[in-house]
PDB file of C-alpha atoms in Angstrom:
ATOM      1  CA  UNK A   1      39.420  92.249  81.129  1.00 93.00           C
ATOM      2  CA  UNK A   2      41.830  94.914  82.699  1.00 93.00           C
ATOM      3  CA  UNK A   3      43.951  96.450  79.885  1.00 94.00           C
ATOM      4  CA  UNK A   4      41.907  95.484  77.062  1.00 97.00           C
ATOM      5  CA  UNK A   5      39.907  98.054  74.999  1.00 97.00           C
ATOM      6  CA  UNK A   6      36.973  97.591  72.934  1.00 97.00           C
ATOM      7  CA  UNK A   7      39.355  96.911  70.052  1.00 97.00           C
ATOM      8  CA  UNK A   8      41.579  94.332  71.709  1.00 98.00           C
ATOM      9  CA  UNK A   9      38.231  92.269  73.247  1.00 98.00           C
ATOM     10  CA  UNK A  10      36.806  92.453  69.886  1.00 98.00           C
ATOM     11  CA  UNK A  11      40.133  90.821  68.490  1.00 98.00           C
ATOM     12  CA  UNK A  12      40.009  87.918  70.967  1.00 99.00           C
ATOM     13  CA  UNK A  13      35.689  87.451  70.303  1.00 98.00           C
ATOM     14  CA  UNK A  14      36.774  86.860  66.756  1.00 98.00           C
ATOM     15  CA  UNK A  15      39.147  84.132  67.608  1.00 98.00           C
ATOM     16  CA  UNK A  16      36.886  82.497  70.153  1.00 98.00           C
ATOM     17  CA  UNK A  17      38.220  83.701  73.540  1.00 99.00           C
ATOM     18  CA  UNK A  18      35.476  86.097  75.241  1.00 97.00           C
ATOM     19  CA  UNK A  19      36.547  85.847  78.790  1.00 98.00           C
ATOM     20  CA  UNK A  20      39.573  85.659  81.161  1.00 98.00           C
ATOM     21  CA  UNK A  21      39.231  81.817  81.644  1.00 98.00           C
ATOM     22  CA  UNK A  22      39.377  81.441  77.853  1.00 98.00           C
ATOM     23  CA  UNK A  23      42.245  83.731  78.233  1.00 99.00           C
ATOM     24  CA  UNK A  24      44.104  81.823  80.421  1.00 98.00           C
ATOM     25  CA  UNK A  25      43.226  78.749  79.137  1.00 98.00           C
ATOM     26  CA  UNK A  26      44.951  79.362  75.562  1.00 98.00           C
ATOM     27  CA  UNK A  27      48.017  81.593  76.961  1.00 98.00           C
ATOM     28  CA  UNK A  28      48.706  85.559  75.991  1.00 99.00           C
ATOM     29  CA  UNK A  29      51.346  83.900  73.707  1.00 99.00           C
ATOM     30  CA  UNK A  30      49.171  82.019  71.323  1.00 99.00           C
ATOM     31  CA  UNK A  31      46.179  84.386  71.843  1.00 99.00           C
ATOM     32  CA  UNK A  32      48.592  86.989  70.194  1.00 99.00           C
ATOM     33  CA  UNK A  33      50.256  85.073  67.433  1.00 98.00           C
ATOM     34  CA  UNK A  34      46.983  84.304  65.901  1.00 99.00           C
ATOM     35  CA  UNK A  35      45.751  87.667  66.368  1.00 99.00           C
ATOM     36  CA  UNK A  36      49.011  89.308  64.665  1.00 98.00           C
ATOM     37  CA  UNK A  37      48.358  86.299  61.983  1.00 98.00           C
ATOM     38  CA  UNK A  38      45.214  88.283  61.062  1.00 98.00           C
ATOM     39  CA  UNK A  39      45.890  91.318  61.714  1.00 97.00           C
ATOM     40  CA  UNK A  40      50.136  91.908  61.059  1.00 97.00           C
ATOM     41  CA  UNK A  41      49.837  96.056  60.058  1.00 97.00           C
ATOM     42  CA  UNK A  42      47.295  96.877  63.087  1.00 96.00           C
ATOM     43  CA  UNK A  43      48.893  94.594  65.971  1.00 97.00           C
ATOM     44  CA  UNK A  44      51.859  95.377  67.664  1.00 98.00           C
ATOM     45  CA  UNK A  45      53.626  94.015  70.919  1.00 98.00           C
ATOM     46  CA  UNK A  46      51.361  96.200  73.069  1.00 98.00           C
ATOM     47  CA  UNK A  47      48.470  93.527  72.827  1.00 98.00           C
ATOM     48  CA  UNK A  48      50.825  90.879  74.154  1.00 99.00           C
ATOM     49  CA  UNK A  49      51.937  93.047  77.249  1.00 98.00           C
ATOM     50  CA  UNK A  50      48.709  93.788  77.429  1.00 98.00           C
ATOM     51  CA  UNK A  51      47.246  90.294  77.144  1.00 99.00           C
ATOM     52  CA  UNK A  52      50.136  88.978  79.949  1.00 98.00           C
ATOM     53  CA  UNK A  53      48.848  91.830  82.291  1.00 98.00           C
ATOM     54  CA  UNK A  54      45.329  90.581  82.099  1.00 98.00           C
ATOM     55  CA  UNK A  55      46.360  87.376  83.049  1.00 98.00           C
ATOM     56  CA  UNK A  56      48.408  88.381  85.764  1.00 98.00           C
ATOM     57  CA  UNK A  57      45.693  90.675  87.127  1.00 97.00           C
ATOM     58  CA  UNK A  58      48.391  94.004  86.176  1.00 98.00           C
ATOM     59  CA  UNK A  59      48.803  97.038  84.557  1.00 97.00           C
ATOM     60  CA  UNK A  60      50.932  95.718  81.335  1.00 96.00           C
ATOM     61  CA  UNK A  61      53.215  98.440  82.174  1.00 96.00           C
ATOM     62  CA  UNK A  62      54.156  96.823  85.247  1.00 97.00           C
ATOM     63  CA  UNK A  63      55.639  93.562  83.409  1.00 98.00           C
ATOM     64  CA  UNK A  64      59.037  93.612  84.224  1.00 98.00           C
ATOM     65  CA  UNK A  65      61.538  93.627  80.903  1.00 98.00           C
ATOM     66  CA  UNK A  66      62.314  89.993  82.181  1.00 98.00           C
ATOM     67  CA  UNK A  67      58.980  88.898  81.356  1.00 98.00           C
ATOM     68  CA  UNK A  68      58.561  90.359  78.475  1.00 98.00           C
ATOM     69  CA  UNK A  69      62.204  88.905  76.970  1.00 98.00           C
ATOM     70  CA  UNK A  70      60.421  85.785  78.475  1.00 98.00           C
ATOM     71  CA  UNK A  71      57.078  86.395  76.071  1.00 98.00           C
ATOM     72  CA  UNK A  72      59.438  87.505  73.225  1.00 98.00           C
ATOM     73  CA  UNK A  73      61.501  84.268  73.241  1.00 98.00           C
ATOM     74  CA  UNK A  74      58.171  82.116  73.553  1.00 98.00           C
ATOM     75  CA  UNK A  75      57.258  83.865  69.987  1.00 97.00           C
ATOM     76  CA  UNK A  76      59.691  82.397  67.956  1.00 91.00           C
TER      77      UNK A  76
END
């Protein structure tokens, strides 16, 4: 998945998401909450840009700061 890593895809294996559709399916928003859940020292906001650009098909540096006030507020 673009802008994952071997670290990042081995984060979403362990919560049961192992491809795009799973992805997509569960949201970069929840994927990342449970994710920061397990791992809160280790995880930072890059994995959700990162997960949003992966859904959108995007370089996470591309997400305009709309979006990602958007992603923020959907946090909590």
């Amino acid at each position: 998945m673009r802008n994952l890593g071997k670290v990042s895809l081995g984060y979403l294996r362990q919560i049961g998401v192992c491809c795009l559709e799973d992805l997509e399916k569960h949201g970069s928003v929840k994927c990342y909450k449970i994710i920061k859940s397990l791992y809160p020292r280790q995880v930072s906001l890059n994995l959700l840009w990162s997960l949003e650009g992966a859904i959108r098909d995007c370089d996470w540096k591309e997400l305009s700061q709309e979006v990602k006030q958007k992603l923020i507020l959907q946090l909590g």
